[in-house]
XYZ file of C-alpha atoms in Angstrom:
399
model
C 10.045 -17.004 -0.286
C 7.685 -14.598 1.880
C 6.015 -11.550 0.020
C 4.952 -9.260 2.134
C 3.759 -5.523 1.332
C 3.507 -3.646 -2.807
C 4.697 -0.375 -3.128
C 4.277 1.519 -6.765
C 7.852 2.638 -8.466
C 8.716 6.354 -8.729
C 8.186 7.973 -12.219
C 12.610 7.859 -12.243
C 12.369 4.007 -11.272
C 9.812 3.316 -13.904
C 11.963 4.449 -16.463
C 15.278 3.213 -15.173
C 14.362 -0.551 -14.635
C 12.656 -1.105 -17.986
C 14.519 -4.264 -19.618
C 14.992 -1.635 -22.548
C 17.007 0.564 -20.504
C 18.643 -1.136 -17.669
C 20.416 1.594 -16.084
C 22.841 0.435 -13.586
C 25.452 2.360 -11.466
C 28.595 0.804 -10.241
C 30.715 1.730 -7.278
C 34.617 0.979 -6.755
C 35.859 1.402 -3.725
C 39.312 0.641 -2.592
C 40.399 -0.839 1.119
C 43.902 -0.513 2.840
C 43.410 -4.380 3.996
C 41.791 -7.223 2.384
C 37.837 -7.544 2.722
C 36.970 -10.245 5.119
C 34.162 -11.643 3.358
C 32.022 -12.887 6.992
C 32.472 -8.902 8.323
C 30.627 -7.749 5.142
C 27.932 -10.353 5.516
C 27.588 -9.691 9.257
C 26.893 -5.588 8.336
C 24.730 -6.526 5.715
C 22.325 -8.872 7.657
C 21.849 -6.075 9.687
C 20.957 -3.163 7.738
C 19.756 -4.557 4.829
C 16.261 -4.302 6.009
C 16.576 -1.025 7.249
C 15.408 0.405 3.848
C 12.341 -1.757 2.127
C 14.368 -0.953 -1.613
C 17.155 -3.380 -1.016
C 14.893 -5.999 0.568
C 12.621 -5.957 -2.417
C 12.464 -7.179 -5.758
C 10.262 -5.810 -9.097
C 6.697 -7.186 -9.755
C 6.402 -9.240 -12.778
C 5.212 -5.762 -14.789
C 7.990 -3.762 -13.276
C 5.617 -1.362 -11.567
C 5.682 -2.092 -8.492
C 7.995 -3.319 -4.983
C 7.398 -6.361 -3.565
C 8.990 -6.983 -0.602
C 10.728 -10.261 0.144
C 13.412 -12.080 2.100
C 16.676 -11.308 1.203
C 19.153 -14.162 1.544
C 22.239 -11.829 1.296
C 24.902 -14.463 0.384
C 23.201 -14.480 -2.830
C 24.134 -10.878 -3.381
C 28.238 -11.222 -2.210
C 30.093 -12.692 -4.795
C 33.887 -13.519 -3.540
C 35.284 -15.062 -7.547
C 37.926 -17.223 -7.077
C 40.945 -15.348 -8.659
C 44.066 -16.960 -10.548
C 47.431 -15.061 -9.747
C 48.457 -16.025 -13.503
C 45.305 -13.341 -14.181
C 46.794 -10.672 -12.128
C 50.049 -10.614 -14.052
C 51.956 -7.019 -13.461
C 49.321 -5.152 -11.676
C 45.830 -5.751 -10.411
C 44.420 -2.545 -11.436
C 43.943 -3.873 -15.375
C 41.870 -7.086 -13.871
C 39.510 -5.062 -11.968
C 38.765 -2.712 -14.901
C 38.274 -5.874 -16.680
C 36.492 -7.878 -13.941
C 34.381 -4.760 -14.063
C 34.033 -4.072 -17.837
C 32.045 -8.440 -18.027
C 30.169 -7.321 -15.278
C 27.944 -4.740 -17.647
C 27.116 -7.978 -19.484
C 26.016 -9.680 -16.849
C 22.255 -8.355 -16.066
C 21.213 -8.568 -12.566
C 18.888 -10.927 -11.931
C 15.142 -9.759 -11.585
C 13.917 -12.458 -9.422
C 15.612 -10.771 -6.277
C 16.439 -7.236 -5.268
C 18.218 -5.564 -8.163
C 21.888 -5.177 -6.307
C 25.216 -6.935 -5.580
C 28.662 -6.598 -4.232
C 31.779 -8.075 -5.560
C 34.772 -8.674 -3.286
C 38.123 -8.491 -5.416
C 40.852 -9.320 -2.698
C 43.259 -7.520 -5.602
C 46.359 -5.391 -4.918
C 46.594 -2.297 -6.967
C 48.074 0.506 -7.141
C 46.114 2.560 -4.751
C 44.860 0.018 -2.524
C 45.013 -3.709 -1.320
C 41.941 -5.013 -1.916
C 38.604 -3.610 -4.067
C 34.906 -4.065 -3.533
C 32.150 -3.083 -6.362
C 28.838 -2.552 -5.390
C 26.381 -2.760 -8.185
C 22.228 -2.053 -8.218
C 19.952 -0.904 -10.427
C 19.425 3.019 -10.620
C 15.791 2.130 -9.628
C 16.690 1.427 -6.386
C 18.280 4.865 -5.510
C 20.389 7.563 -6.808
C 24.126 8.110 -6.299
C 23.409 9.578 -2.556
C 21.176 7.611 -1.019
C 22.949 4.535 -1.686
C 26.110 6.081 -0.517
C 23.769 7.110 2.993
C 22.698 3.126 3.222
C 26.707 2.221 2.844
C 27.861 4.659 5.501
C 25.247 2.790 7.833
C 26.716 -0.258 7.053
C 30.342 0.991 8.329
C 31.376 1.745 11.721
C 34.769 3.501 13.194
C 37.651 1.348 13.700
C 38.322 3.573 16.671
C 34.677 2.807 18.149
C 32.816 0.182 16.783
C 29.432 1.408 18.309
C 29.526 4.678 16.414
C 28.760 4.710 12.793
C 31.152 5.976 10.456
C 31.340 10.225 9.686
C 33.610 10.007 6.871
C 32.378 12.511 4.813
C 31.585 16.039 5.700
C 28.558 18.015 5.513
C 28.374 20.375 2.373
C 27.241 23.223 2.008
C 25.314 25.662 -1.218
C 27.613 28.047 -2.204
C 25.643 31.977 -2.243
C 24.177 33.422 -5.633
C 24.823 36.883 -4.432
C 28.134 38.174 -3.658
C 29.311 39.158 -0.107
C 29.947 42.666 -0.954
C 26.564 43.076 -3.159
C 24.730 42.280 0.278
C 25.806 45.390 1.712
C 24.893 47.873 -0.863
C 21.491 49.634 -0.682
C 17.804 47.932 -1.172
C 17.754 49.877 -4.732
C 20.526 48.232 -6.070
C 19.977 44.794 -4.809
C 16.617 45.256 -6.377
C 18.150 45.418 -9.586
C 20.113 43.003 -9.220
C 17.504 40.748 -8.458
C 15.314 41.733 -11.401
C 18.122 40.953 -13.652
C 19.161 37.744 -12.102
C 14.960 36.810 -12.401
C 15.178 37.690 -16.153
C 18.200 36.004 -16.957
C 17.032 32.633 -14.953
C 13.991 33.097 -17.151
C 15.686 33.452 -20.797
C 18.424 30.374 -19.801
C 15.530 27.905 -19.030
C 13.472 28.969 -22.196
C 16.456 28.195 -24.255
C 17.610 25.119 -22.432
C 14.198 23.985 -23.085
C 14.326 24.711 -26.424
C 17.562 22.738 -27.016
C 16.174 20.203 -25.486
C 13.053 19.648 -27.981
C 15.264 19.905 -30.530
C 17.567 17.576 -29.320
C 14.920 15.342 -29.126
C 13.476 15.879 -32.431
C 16.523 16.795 -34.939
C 19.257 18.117 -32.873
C 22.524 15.858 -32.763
C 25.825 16.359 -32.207
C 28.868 16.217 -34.550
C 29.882 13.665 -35.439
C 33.589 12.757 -34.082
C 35.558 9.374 -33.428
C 34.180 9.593 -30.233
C 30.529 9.339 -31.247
C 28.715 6.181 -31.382
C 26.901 4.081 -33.852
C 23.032 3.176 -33.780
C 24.347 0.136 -31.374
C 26.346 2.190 -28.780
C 23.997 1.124 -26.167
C 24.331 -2.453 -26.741
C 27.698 -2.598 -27.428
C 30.157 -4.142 -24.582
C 31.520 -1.356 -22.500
C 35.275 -1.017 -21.158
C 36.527 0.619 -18.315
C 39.554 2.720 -17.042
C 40.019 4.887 -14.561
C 43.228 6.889 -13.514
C 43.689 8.302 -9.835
C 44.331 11.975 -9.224
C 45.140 13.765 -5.947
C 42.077 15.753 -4.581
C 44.222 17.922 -2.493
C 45.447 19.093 -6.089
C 41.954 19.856 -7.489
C 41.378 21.900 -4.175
C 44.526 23.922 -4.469
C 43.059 24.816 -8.470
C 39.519 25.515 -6.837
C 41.041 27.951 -4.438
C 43.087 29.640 -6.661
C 40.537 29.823 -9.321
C 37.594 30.532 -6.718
C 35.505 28.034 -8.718
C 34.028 24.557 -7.178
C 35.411 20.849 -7.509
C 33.475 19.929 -10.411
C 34.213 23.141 -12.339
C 37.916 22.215 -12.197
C 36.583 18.527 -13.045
C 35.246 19.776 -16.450
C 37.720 21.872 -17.350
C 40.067 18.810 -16.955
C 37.859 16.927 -18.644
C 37.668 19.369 -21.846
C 41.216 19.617 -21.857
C 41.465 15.979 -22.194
C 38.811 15.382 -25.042
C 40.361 18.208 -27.067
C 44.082 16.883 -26.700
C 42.526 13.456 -27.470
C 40.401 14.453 -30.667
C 43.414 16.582 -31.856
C 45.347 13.651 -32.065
C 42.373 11.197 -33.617
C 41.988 13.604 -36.312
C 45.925 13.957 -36.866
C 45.843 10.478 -37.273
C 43.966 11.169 -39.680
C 44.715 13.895 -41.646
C 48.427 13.449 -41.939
C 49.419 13.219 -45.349
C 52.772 11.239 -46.468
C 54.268 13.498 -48.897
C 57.759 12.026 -50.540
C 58.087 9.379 -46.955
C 57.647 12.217 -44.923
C 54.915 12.616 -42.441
C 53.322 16.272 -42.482
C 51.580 16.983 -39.638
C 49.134 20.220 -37.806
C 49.131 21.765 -35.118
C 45.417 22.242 -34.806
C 43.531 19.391 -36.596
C 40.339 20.239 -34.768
C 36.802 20.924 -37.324
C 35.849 24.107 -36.351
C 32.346 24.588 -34.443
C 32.402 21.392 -33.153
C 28.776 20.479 -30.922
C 30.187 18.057 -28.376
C 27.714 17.062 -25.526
C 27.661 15.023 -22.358
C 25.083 14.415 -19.830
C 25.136 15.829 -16.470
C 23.076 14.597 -13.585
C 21.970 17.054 -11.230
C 20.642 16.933 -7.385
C 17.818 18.443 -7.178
C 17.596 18.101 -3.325
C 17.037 21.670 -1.485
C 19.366 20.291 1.385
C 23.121 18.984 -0.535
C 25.342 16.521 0.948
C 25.282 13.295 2.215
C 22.986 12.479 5.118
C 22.676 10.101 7.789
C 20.128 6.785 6.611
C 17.926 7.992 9.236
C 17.446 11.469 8.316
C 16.672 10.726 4.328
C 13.943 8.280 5.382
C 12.048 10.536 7.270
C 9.146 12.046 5.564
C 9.346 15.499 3.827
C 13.145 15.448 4.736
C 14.816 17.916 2.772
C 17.244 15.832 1.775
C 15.141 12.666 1.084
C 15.663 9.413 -0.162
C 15.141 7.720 -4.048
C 15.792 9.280 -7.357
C 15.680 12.433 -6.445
C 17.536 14.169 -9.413
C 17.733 14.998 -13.445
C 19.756 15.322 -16.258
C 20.602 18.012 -18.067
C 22.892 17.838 -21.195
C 26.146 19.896 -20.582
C 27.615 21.515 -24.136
C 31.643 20.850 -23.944
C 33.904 23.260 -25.454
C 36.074 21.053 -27.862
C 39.444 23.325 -28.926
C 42.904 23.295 -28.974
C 44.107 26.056 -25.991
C 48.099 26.787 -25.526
C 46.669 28.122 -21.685
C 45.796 25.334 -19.922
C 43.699 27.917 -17.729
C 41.048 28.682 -20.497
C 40.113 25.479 -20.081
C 38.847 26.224 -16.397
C 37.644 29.841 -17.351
C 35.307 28.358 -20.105
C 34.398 25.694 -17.501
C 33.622 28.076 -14.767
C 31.646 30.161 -16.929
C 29.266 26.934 -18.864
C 28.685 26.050 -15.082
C 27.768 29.333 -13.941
C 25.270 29.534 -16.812
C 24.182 26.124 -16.304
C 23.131 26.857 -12.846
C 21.015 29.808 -13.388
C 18.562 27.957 -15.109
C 15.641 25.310 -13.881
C 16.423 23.072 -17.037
C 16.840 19.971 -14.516
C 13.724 20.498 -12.830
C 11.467 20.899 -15.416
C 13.135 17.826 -17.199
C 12.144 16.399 -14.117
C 8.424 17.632 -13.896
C 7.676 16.778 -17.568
C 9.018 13.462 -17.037
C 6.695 12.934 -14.465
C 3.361 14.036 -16.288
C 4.630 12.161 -19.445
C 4.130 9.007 -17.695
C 1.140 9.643 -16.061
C -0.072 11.091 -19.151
C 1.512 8.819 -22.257
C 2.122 5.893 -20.420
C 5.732 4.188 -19.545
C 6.391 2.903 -23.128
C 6.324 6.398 -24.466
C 8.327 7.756 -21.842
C 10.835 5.466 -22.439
C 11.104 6.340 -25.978
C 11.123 9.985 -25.080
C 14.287 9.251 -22.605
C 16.160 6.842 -24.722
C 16.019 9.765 -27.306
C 17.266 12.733 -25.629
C 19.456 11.348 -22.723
C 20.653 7.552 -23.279
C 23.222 8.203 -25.708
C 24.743 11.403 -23.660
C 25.121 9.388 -20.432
């Protein structure tokens, strides 16, 4: 096998392939036909090399890219599927097929990524591919950029696929606000500045202390010392995005603040009914339940990724590798973590108010960023060992 040029790994890349950590990211993507196995191969012979992190594998210290030949038929993997497997529905075999494959570790000797063609029926489509590679490769958008480059339209096979639409940063300052006088958008401004300033000190805060005594309650949903190693099991349900946009629009709020209001709505209903299980008591054979079995001031956190690119959406390969793009390839992004809010609501709307409002907040602060920065001088400064101990204890278990 050739070796060609060494590149050093990004401060993100450092942390993400240590053996310790392992982060992975895994992509399911349904087809209305079954996946011809040669097409796939074909597209990926070509544009494989197009980007030097798919077409290189780690150094033995994991600090640097070495490029090398890719022989891409070791990276497709068509399993040979029983129908006695499939039983009812496909849908439960690929969440299992997927659910092995996060004990199955990528191997190291060759780039860190590989596609699975499941020629499956399921509900919502006829056949299922799963791209997985290692989140030191890329993040979420610039492998989704290499994919689109790797597609072409049915309509006219010389012109690469424009699936997805450009998107766009919604304004901080209200339309009508930008017509009143200098004076008052001065104020407005000044207050905005000193509110941005207060939410990062305390996200920062938090954050420290999250890292050094700070945890969250604990529920039937939190893990043990082990979590991490444990084996992991997925589901997944469909919903209709044409349904989330009608609640955006009526709520004036984005996708993803309808997303976590969904998402609160479900752990509440869920923990309700873990901790009625529990706290029923059988009095005389007769089961007593509550309405509201929910421990009050409950601290219930997730971990949020955020894009900290200047220019949003997805972009053409082309454009992200160019230098100083705005919108520029790698791991280009941080966490934050997001504080749910874990109650029992008879309005299914306060769910998307409280939503709205956490996200609003969240925004006007540079929490992400300066995880990001002290990230960076930590492991120029402490080394990658430390690092790794400092992300293990503040993000791992929230993500």
């Amino acid at each position: 096998m050739k070796n060609e040029e060494e590149e050093p790994l990004s401060p993100m890349a450092r942390v993400f392939q240590s053996p310790d950590i392992d982060l992975c990211a895994i992509i399911n993507i349904g087809f209305k036909t079954k996946i011809n196995p040669d097409v796939v191969l074909d597209a990926l012979k070509q544009n494989v090399y197009k980007h030097p992190r798919f077409s290189s594998k780690l150094s033995e210290n994991g600090e640097k890219w070495i490029e090398t030949e890719v022989n891409v038929e070791d990276h497709v993997i068509v399993p040979y599927i029983d129908p006695e497997d499939i039983c009812e529905g496909g849908q439960s075999f690929v969440d299992d097929y997927i659910s092995r494959l996060t004990l199955i570790p990528l191997d190291r000797s060759r780039p860190l990524w590989d596609i699975h063609i499941l020629n499956v029926k399921t509900s919502y489509a006829e056949a299922v591919g799963v791209i997985r590679f290692n989140h030191a490769l890329a993040d979420g958008m610039s492998f989704i950029s290499l994919v689109l480059a790797c597609t072409h339209k049915t309509s006219n096979p010389d012109m690469l696929s424009t699936a997805i639409p450009s998107v766009k940063r919604r304004s901080t300052v209200s339309h009508s606000l930008k017509k009143t006088g200098w004076f008052l958008t001065a104020i407005f401004t000044i207050g905005s500045t000193m509110r941005l300033i207060w939410n990062t000190l305390v996200d920062m805060f938090l954050l420290f202390a999250t890292m050094l005594f700070l945890k969250d309650t604990k529920t039937p949903l939190k893990g043990g010392a082990n979590v991490r190693s444990n084996p992991k099991t997925f589901y997944h349900r469909n919903i209709s995005l044409d349904d989330i946009k009608l609640i955006k629009n009526a709520m004036n709020m984005t996708i993803n603040d309808v997303l976590l209001g969904i998402t609160q709505a479900a752990l509440s209903s869920y923990l309700n009914r873990r901790y009625e299980h529990e706290n029923n008591n059988e009095e005389d054979g007769v089961l007593t339940s509550y309405t509201n079995n929910l421990p009050d001031r409950i601290r219930f956190r997730a971990g949020c990724t955020v894009n900290l690119r200047s220019d949003i959406g997805f972009k053409p390969l082309a454009e992200m590798m160019v230098k100083d793009s705005k919108c520029r390839w790698g791991n280009y992004f941080s966490f934050i973590i997001l504080p749910l809010s874990i109650s029992l609501e008879t309005d299914p709307l306060v769910y998307l108010n409280k939503s709205k409002a956490m996200m609003a907040r969240t925004k006007h602060s540079y929490q992400a960023a300066l995880t990001y920065f002290l990230i960076k001088i930590s492991l120029k400064v402490l080394g990658a060992k430390v690092n790794k101990l400092s992300f293990v204890c503040i993000f791992v278990d929230y993500i």
